[in-house]
mmCIF file of C-alpha atoms in Angstrom:
data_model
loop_
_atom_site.group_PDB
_atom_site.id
_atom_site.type_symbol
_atom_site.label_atom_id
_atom_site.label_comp_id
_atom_site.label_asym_id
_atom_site.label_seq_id
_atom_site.Cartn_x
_atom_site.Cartn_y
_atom_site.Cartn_z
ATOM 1 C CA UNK A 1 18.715 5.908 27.856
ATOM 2 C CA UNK A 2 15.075 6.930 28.402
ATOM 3 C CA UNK A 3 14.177 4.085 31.107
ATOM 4 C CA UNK A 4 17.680 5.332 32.915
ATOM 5 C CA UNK A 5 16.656 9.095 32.750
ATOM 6 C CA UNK A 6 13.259 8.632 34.075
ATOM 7 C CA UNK A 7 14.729 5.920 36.174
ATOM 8 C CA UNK A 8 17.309 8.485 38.029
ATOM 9 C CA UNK A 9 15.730 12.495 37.602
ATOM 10 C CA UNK A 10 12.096 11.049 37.351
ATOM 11 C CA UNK A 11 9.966 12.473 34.277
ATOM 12 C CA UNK A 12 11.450 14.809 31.381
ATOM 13 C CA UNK A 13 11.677 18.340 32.832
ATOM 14 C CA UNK A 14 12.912 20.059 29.542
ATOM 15 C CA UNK A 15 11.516 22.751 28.013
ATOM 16 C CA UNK A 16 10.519 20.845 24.748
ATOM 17 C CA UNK A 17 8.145 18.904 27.091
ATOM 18 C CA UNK A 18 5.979 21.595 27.161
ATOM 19 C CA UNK A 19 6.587 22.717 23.803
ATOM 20 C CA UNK A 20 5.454 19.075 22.037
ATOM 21 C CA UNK A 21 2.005 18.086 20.905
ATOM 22 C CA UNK A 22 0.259 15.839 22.480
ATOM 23 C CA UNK A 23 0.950 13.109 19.737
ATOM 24 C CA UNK A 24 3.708 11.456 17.794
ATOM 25 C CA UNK A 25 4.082 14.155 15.447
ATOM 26 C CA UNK A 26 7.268 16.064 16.804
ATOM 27 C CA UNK A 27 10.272 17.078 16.400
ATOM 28 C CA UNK A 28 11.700 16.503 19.656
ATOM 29 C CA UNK A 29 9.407 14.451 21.597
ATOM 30 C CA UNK A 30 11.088 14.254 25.074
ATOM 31 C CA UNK A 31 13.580 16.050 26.765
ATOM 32 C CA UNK A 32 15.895 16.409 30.024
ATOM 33 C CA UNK A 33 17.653 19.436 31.278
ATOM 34 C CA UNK A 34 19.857 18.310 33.757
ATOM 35 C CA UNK A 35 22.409 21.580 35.549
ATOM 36 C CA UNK A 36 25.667 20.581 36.876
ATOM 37 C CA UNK A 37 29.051 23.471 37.900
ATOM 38 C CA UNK A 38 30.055 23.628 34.233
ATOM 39 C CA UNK A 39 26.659 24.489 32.508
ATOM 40 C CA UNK A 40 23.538 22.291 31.402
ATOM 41 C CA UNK A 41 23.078 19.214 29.508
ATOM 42 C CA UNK A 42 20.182 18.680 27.431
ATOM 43 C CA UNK A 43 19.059 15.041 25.998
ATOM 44 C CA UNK A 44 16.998 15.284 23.318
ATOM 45 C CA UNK A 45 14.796 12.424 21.902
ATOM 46 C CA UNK A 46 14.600 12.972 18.087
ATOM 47 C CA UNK A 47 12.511 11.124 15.057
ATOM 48 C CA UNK A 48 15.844 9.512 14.047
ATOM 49 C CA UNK A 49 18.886 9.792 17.088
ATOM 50 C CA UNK A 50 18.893 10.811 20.840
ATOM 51 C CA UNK A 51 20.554 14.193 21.071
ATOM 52 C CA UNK A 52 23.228 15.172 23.819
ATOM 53 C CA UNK A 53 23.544 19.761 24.145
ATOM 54 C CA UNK A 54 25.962 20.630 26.329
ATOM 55 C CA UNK A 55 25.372 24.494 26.901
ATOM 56 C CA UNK A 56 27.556 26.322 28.656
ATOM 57 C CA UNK A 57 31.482 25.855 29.684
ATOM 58 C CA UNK A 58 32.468 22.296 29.361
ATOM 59 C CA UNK A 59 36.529 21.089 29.516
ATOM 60 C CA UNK A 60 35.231 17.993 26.683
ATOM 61 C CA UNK A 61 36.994 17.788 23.739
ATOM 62 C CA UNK A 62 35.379 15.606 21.061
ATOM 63 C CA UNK A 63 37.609 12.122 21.914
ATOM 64 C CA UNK A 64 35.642 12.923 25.473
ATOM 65 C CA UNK A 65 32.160 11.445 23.697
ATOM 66 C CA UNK A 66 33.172 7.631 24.211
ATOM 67 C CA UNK A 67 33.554 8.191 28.005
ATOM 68 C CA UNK A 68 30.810 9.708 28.830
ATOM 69 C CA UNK A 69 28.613 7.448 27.079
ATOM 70 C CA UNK A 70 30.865 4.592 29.018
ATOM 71 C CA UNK A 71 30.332 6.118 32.293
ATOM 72 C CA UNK A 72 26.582 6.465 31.655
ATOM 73 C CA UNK A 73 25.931 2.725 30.653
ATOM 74 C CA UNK A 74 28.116 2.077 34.196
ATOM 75 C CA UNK A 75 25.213 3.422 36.152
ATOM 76 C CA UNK A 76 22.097 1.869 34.507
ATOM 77 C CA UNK A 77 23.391 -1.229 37.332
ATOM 78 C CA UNK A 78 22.682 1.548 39.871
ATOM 79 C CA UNK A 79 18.993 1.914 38.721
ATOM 80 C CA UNK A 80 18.298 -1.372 37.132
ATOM 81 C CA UNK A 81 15.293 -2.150 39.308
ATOM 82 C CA UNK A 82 13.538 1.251 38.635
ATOM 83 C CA UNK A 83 14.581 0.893 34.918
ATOM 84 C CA UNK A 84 12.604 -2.326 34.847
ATOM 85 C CA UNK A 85 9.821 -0.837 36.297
ATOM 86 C CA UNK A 86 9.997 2.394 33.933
ATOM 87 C CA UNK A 87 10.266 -0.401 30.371
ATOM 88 C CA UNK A 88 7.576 -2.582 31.960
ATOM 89 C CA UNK A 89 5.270 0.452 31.819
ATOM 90 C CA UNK A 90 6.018 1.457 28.306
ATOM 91 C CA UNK A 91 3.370 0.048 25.190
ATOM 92 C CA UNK A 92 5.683 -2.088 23.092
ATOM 93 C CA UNK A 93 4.448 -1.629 19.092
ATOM 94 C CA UNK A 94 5.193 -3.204 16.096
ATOM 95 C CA UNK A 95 5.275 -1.086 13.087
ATOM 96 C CA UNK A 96 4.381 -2.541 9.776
ATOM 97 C CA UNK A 97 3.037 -2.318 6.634
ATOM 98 C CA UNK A 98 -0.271 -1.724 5.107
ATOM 99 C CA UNK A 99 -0.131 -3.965 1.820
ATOM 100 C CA UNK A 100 -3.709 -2.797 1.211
ATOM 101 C CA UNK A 101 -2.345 0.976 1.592
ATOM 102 C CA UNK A 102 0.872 0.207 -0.365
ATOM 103 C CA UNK A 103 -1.069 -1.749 -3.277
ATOM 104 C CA UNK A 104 -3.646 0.940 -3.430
ATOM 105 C CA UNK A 105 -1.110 3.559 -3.996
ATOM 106 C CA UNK A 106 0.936 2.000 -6.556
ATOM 107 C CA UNK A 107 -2.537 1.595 -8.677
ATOM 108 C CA UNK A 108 -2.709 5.362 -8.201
ATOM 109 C CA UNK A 109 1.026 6.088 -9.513
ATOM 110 C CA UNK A 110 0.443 3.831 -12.318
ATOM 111 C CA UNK A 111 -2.917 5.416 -13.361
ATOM 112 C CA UNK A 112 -1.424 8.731 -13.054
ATOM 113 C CA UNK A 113 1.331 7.543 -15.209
ATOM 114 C CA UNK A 114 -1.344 6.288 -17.823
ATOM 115 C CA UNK A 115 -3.081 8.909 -18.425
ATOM 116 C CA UNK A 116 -0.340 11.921 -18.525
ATOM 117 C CA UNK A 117 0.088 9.844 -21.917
ATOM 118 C CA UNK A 118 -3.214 10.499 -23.073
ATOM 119 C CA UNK A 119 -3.639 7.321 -25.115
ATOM 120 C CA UNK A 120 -6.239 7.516 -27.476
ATOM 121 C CA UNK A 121 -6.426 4.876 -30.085
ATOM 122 C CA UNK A 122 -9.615 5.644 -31.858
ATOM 123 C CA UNK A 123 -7.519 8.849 -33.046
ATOM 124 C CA UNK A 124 -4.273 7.952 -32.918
ATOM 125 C CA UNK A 125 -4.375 4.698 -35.184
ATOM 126 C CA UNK A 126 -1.555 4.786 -37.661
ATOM 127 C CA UNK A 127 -2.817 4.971 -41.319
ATOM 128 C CA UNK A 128 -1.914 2.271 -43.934
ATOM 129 C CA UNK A 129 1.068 3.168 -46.155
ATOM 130 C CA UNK A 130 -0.885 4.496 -48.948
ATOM 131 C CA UNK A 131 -2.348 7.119 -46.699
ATOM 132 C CA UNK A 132 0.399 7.971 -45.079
ATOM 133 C CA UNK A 133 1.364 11.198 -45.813
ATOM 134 C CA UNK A 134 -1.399 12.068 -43.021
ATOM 135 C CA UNK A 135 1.134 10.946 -40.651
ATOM 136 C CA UNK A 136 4.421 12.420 -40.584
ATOM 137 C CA UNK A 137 7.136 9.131 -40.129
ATOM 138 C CA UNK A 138 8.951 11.011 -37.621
ATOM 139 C CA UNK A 139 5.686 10.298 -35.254
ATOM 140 C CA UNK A 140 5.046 6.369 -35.862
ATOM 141 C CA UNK A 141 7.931 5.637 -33.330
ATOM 142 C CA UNK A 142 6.706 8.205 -31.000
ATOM 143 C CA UNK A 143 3.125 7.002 -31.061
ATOM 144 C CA UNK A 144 4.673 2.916 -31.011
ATOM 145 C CA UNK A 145 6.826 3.943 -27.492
ATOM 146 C CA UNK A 146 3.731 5.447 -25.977
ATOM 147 C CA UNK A 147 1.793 2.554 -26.747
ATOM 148 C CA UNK A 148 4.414 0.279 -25.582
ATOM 149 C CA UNK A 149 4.546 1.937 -22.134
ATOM 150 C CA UNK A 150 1.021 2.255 -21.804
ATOM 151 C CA UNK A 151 -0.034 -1.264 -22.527
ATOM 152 C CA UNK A 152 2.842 -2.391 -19.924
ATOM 153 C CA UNK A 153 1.266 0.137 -17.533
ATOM 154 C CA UNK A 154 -2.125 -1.349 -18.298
ATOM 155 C CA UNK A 155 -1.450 -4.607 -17.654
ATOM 156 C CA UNK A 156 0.724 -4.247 -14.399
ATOM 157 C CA UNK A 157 -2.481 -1.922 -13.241
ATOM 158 C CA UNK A 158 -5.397 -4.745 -14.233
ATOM 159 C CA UNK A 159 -3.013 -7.450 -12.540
ATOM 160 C CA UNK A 160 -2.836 -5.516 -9.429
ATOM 161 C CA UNK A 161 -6.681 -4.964 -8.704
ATOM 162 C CA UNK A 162 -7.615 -8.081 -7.787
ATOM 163 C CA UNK A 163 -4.828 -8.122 -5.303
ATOM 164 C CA UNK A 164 -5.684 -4.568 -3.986
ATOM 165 C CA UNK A 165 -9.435 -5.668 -3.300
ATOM 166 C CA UNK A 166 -8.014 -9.026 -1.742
ATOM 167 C CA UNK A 167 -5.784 -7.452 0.357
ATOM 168 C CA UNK A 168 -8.274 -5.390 1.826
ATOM 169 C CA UNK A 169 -10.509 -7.924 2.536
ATOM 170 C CA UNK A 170 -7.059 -9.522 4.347
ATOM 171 C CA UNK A 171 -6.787 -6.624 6.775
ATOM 172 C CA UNK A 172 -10.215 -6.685 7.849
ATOM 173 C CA UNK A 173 -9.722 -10.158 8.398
ATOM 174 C CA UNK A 174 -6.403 -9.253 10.318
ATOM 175 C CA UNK A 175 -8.181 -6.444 12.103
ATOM 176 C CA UNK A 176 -11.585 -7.716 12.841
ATOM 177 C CA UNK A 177 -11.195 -11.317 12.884
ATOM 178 C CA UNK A 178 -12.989 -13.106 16.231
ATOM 179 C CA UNK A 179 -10.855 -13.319 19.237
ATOM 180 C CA UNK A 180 -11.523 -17.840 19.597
ATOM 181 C CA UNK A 181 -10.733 -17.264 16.096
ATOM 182 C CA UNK A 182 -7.358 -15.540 15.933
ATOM 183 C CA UNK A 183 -6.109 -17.134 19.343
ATOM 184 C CA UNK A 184 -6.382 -20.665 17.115
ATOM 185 C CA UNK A 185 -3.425 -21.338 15.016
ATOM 186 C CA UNK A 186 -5.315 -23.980 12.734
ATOM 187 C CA UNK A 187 -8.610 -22.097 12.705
ATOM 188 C CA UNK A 188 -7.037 -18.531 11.890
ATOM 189 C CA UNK A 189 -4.735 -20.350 8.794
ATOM 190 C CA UNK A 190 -8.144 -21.836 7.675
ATOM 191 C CA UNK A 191 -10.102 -18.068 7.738
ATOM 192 C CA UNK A 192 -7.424 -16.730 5.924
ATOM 193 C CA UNK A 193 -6.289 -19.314 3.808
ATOM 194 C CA UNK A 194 -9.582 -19.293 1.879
ATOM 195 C CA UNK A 195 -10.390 -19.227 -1.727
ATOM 196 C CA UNK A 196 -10.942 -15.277 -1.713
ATOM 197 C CA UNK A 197 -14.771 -15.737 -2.527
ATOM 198 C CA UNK A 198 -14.913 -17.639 1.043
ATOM 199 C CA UNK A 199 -13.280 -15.682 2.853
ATOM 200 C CA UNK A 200 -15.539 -12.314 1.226
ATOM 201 C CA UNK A 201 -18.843 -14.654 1.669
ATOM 202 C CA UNK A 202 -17.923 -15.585 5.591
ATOM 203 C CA UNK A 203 -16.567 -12.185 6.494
ATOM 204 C CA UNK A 204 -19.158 -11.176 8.807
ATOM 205 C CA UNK A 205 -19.042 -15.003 10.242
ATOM 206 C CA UNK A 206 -15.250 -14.780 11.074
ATOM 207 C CA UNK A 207 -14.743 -11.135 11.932
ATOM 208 C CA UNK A 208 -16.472 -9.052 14.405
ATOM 209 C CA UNK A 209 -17.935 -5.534 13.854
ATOM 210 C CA UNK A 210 -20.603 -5.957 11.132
ATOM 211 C CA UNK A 211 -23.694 -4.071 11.135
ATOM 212 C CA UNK A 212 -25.334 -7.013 8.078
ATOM 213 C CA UNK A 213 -23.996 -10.122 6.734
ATOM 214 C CA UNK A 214 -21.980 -9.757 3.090
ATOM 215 C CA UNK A 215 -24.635 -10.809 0.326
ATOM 216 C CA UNK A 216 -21.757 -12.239 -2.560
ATOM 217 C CA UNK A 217 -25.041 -12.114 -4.821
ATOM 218 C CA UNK A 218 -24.199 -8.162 -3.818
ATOM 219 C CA UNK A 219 -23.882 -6.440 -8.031
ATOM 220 C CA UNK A 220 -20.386 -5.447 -6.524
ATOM 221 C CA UNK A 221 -19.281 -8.935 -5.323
ATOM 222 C CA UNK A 222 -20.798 -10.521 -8.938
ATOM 223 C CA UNK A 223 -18.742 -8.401 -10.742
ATOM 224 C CA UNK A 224 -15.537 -8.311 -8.674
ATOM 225 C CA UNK A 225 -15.899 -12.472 -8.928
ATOM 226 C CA UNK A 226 -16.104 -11.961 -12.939
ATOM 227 C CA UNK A 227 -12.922 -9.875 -12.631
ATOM 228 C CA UNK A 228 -10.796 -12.142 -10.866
ATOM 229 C CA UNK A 229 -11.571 -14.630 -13.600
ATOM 230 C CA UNK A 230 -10.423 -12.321 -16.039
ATOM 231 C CA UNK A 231 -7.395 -11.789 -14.199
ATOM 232 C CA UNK A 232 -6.528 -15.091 -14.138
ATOM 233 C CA UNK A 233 -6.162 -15.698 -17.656
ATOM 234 C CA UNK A 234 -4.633 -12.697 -17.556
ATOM 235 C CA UNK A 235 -1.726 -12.999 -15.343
ATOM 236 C CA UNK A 236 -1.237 -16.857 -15.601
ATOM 237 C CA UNK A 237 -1.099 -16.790 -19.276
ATOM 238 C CA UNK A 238 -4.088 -19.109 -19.680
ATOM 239 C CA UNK A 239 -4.947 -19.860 -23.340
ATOM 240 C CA UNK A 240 -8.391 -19.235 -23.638
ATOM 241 C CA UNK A 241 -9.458 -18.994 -27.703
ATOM 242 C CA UNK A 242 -12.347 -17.100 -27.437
ATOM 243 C CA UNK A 243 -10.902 -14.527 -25.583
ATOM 244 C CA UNK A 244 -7.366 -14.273 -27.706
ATOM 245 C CA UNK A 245 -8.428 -14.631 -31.267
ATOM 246 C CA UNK A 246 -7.666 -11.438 -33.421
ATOM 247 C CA UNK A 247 -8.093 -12.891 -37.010
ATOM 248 C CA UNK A 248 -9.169 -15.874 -39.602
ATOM 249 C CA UNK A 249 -7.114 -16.507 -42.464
ATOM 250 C CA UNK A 250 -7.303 -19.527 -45.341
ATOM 251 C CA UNK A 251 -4.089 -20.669 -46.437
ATOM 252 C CA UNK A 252 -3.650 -22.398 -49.577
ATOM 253 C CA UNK A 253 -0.168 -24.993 -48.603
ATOM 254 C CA UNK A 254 2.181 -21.847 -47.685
ATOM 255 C CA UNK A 255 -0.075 -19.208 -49.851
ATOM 256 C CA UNK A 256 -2.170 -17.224 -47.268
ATOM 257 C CA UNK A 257 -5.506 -15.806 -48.642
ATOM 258 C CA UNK A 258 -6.683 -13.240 -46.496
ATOM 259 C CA UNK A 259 -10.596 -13.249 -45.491
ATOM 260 C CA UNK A 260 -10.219 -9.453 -44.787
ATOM 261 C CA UNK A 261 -7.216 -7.320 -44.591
ATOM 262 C CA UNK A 262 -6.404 -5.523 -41.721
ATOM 263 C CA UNK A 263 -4.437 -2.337 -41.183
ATOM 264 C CA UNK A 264 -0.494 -2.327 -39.618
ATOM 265 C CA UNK A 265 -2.168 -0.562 -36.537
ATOM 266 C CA UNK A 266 -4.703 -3.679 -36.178
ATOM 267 C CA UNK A 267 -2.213 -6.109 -36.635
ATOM 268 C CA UNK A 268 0.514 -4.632 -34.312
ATOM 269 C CA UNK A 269 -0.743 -1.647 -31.606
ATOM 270 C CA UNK A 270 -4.754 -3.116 -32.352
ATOM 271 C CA UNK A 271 -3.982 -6.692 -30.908
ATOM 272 C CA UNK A 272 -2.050 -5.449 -27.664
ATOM 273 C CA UNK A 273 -4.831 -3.100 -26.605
ATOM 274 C CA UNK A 274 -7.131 -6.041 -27.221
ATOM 275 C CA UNK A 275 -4.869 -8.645 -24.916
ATOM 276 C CA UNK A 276 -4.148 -6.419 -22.448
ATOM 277 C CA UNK A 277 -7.761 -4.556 -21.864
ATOM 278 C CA UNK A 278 -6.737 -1.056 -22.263
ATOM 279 C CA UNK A 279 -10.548 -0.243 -22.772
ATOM 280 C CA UNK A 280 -11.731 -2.568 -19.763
ATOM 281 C CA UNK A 281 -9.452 -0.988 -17.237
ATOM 282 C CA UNK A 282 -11.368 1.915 -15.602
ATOM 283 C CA UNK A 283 -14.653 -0.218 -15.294
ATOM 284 C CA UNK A 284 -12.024 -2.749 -13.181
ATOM 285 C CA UNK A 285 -11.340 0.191 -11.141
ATOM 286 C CA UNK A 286 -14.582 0.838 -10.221
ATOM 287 C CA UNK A 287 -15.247 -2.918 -9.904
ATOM 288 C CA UNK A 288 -12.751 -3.118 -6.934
ATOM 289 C CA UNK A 289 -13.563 0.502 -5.458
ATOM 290 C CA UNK A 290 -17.312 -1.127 -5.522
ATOM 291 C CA UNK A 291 -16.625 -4.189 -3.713
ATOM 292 C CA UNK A 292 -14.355 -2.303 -1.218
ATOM 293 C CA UNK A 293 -17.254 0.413 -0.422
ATOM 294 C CA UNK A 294 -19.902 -2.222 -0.268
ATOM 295 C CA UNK A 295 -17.810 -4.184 2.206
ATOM 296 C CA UNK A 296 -17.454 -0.875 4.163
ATOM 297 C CA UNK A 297 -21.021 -0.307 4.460
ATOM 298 C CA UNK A 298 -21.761 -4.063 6.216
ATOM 299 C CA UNK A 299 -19.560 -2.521 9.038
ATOM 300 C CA UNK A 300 -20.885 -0.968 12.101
ATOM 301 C CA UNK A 301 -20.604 3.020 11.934
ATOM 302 C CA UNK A 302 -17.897 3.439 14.358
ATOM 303 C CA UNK A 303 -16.019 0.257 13.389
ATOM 304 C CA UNK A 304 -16.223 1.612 9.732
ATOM 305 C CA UNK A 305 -14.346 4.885 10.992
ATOM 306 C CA UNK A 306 -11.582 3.238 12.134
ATOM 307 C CA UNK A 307 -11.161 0.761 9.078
ATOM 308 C CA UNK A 308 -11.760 4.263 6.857
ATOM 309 C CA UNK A 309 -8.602 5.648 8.504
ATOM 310 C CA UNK A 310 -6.363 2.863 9.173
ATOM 311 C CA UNK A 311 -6.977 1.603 5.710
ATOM 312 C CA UNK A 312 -5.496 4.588 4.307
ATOM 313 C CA UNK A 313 -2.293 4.643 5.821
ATOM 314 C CA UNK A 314 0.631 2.958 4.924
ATOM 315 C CA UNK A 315 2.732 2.460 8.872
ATOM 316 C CA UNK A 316 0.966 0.894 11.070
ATOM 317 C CA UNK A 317 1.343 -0.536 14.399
ATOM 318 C CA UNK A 318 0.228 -3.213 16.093
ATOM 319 C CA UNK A 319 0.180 -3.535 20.119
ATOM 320 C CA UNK A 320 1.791 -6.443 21.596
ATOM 321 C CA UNK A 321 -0.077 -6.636 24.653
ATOM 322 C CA UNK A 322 -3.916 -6.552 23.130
ATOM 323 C CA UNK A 323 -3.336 -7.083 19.696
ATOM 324 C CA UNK A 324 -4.449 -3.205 18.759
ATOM 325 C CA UNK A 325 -4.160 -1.871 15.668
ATOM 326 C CA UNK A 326 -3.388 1.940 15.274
ATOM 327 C CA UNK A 327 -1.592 4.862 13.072
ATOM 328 C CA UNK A 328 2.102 5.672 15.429
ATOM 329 C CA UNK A 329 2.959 8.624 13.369
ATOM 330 C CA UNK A 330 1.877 10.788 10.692
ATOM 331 C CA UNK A 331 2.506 10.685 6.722
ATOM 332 C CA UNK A 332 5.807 12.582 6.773
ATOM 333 C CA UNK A 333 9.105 12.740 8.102
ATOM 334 C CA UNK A 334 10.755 15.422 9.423
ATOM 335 C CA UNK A 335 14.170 15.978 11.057
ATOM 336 C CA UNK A 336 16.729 18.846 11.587
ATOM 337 C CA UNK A 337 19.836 19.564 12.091
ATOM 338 C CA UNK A 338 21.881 22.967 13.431
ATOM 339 C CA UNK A 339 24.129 25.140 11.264
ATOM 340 C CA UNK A 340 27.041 26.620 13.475
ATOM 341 C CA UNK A 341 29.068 28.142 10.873
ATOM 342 C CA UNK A 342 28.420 31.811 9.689
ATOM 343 C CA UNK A 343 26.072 31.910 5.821
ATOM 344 C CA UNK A 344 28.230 32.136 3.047
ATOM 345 C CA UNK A 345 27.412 34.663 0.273
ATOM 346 C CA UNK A 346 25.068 33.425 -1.833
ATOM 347 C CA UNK A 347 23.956 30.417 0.013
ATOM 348 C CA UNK A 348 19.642 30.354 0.102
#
């Protein structure tokens, strides 16, 4: 509809043409008045649907819609060449998404999730039965849920970081990486197809734009490296002794003797904060924040501008022609729709 427009009345002469911004954020974001003996007829180019206004006296009923979009697809024949010349000049863009962006702001739900429960186990642990008429017993279940949705929380968060800080290292790769690079099917698979630690440690080998090589004996890229370790026994359920032992006990055939007795809380809520890392999980944060800041500051200036603000969105697009990578619209949507019947009392 837009080629044949431009194609047949030349560019959009409507009155919203003047009104838009010079950007993607619009409402209406082209726009043809066309006059003809019973009125006008605006088309409207919208966020979500083409709009068709016809002001003035028109004979149409509504079962009138299906011709005239029939009688408009008859013509595009008429102007086919000038069509193809109108699409041929237009930037074709594929939108897609950020995973860095995305991952990045689930961590930030999550967290905000974790702490509006305000875990704190070094005052909240549940007191042995023979104490506990400090604790009301209408409580232990409350204090048990929040636990039990805040360790979950905790240990979706601690898996994810690793995977945040790899998948920005992933879009500077897809972003910066070296033109006989990326036109190379086998050597682009092999830069990004690295053990992460290669792919951090080469960066500045396979990508253009930095200022300094990345130093992985960098304090941020030593501890990020420690962390994904971590992780791994983490999220692959590796049993490592050392790092899941709780307790000792002697038993005596089926008789256990206890070295030393530990409380219900240390037994139960104790050993899940242990497993999971409650107390470890805001020094991973600023583990991956680290590594993601230090990589930043190896870029040039200007190319670290644009990786600052792309990075941070969640839509991008990517230019089919050159391979650009850019931001096509803002944060929010936004759309709207007439009211032609009178307000009704009460209605906002």
């Amino acid at each position: 509809m837009y080629c044949y427009l431009w194609a047949r009345f030349g560019p959009p002469n409507g009155l919203q043409n003047f009104l838009r911004k010079d950007d993607s954020d619009n409402l209406i974001h082209w726009e043809w008045h066309l006059t003809g003996s019973d009125g006008w007829v605006a088309f409207q180019g919208m966020n979500f649907r083409t709009e068709i206004w016809l002001i003035g006296q028109f004979p149409f009923q509504e079962e009138d819609k299906a011709e005239l979009f029939s009688q408009i697809k008859s013509d595009f024949a008429s102007h086919g060449k000038r069509m193809s010349e109108v699409r041929k000049a237009l930037e074709n863009w594929i939108e897609f998404v950020n995973p860095y962006a995305r991952i990045r702001s689930s961590v930030e739900k999550l967290l905000v999730e974790l702490a509006s429960l305000e875990l704190r186990p070094e005052d909240e642990a549940i007191p042995d039965l023979d104490t506990a008429e400090l604790l009301p017993p209408d409580r232990w279940g409350d204090i048990f849920s929040r636990y039990s949705k805040g360790l979950g929380l905790c240990f979706g968060i601690r898996s994810m970081l690793p995977v945040m800080a790899e998948a920005f290292v992933n879009l500077l790769l897809f972003m910066l990486l070296r033109p006989e690079i990326k036109t190379d099917d086998r050597l682009r698979e092999n830069a990004i197809r690295q053990p992460i630690d290669v792919r951090v440690k080469s960066l500045h080998m396979t990508c253009i734009g930095f200022a300094t090589p990345v130093d992985y004996q960098h304090a941020a890229c030593k501890a990020y490296h420690s962390m994904v370790n971590e992780r791994n026994d983490l999220l692959h359920g590796n049993v490592v002794l050392e790092k899941l032992r709780f307790n000792e006990v002697f038993f005596n055939d089926r008789v256990p003797v206890f070295k030393q007795y530990r409380s219900l809380w240390q037994r139960s809520v104790g050993v899940e904060i242990e497993s999971v890392g409650l107390h470890r999980l805001h020094k991973e944060v600023e583990t991956v924040n680290a590594l993601i800041d230090y990589l930043k500051s190896c870029l040039k200036p200007q190319v670290r501008d644009h990786i600052e603000r792309v990075s941070s969105v969640r839509d991008l697009g990517l230019n089919t022609a050159n391979g650009r990578v850019g931001i096509l619209f803002p944060g929010h949507l936004v759309d709207m729709w007439p009211v032609t019947e009178p307000a009704r009392e009460g209605d906002a």
